């Protein structure tokens, strides 16, 4: 493969990790089928869908075509295009044959499997537990447009000095510096995330600590977070993971939850939420509280869609038994949405202090790693300098050892034994007479 071909294959745009999973489930493909078509393992496909890694080279181009994303060659429009079909007729086509045809066009996808998949009728997705229809779900939560400052209008130039301008498109806001973008994201998302983590843990101090830690990580990885399609979701997932960590139970300050609220309804709902397992609590908050759809909830909790559906059903059943007024999914959704939307303004550190704390923590860890590395180098050098070049045996001097038993052997004969021995030697042998040769 030439260098230009490799570069073009590596520059193929891919959807976000959540969108990759949603497209795969929309095409009714399992992880095993995608792994078999791409020639990789199931763990690799799962890492692609969770964002831990991304395909490269030809596999990236084949993966984009399998999901239906246009590659570099598909972006070039031919000179003569057939007339577009009516929208009603285009909607009748299912997505399964398109995915099969695009997968067979790739170089790394197995043609036999693609042909079989295109020949058979579209398969229904893996059976998931039926969830009662609730209110319409919103799309992925993204920072609103108010995060971008409105550009100040420039004074109009005189007609004589103004150059003939080409037809201008929509006005583009000026680019934000990394500090300004981070401060805007922090001011918009931090109060709500603190309230959400409080609903998950019941501990206000832990919720503020989790959100500050999440924004510390976000500032350390700001080039990655800045280009993410859902930066609020990135910070939210990090804060939830920190807040629901089981290691906090060993800390005295976070061992017991705070005092419940005074309102009876909020106290009952918060108590019922805290009785759920952490994964079920997180699933019902994302789905019924924040309004994410089921595939997005499953992707954020790193679970399969059927597993997320089972967790949601179990959480609804438990909450319905504890609070009969919330037995209906619509009532639970309205109550959780109102509780999440309250988002009381907590006392948070300013964004500048959070950025400074993140940089200070990074410098501390860097210095600690450099110190440990330098100590290991010094110890290794000292050992190599003082170690002997040859083995010198140690000859220990002889020492008296006590407690050793006497040397073994026959015991000393007593008086009776000596008398018996003399008697046996003196008396003749009572046996038959022996032939004694005569000396001639």
PDB file of C-alpha atoms in Angstrom, residues 100 108-109 146 152 205 230 278 344 361 363:
ATOM      1  CA  UNK A 100     -24.285  -5.179   3.447  1.00  0.00           C
ATOM      2  CA  UNK A 108     -11.013  -6.259   4.268  1.00  0.00           C
ATOM      3  CA  UNK A 109     -14.633  -7.368   4.638  1.00  0.00           C
ATOM      4  CA  UNK A 146     -24.811  30.069  24.523  1.00  0.00           C
ATOM      5  CA  UNK A 152     -19.568  42.026  18.428  1.00  0.00           C
ATOM      6  CA  UNK A 205     -19.149  16.879  49.757  1.00  0.00           C
ATOM      7  CA  UNK A 230     -20.484  15.565  23.759  1.00  0.00           C
ATOM      8  CA  UNK A 278     -25.001   1.821  41.746  1.00  0.00           C
ATOM      9  CA  UNK A 344     -29.497  24.214  43.212  1.00  0.00           C
ATOM     10  CA  UNK A 361      -1.722  18.064  40.446  1.00  0.00           C
ATOM     11  CA  UNK A 363       3.147  18.957  38.228  1.00  0.00           C
TER      12      UNK A 363
END
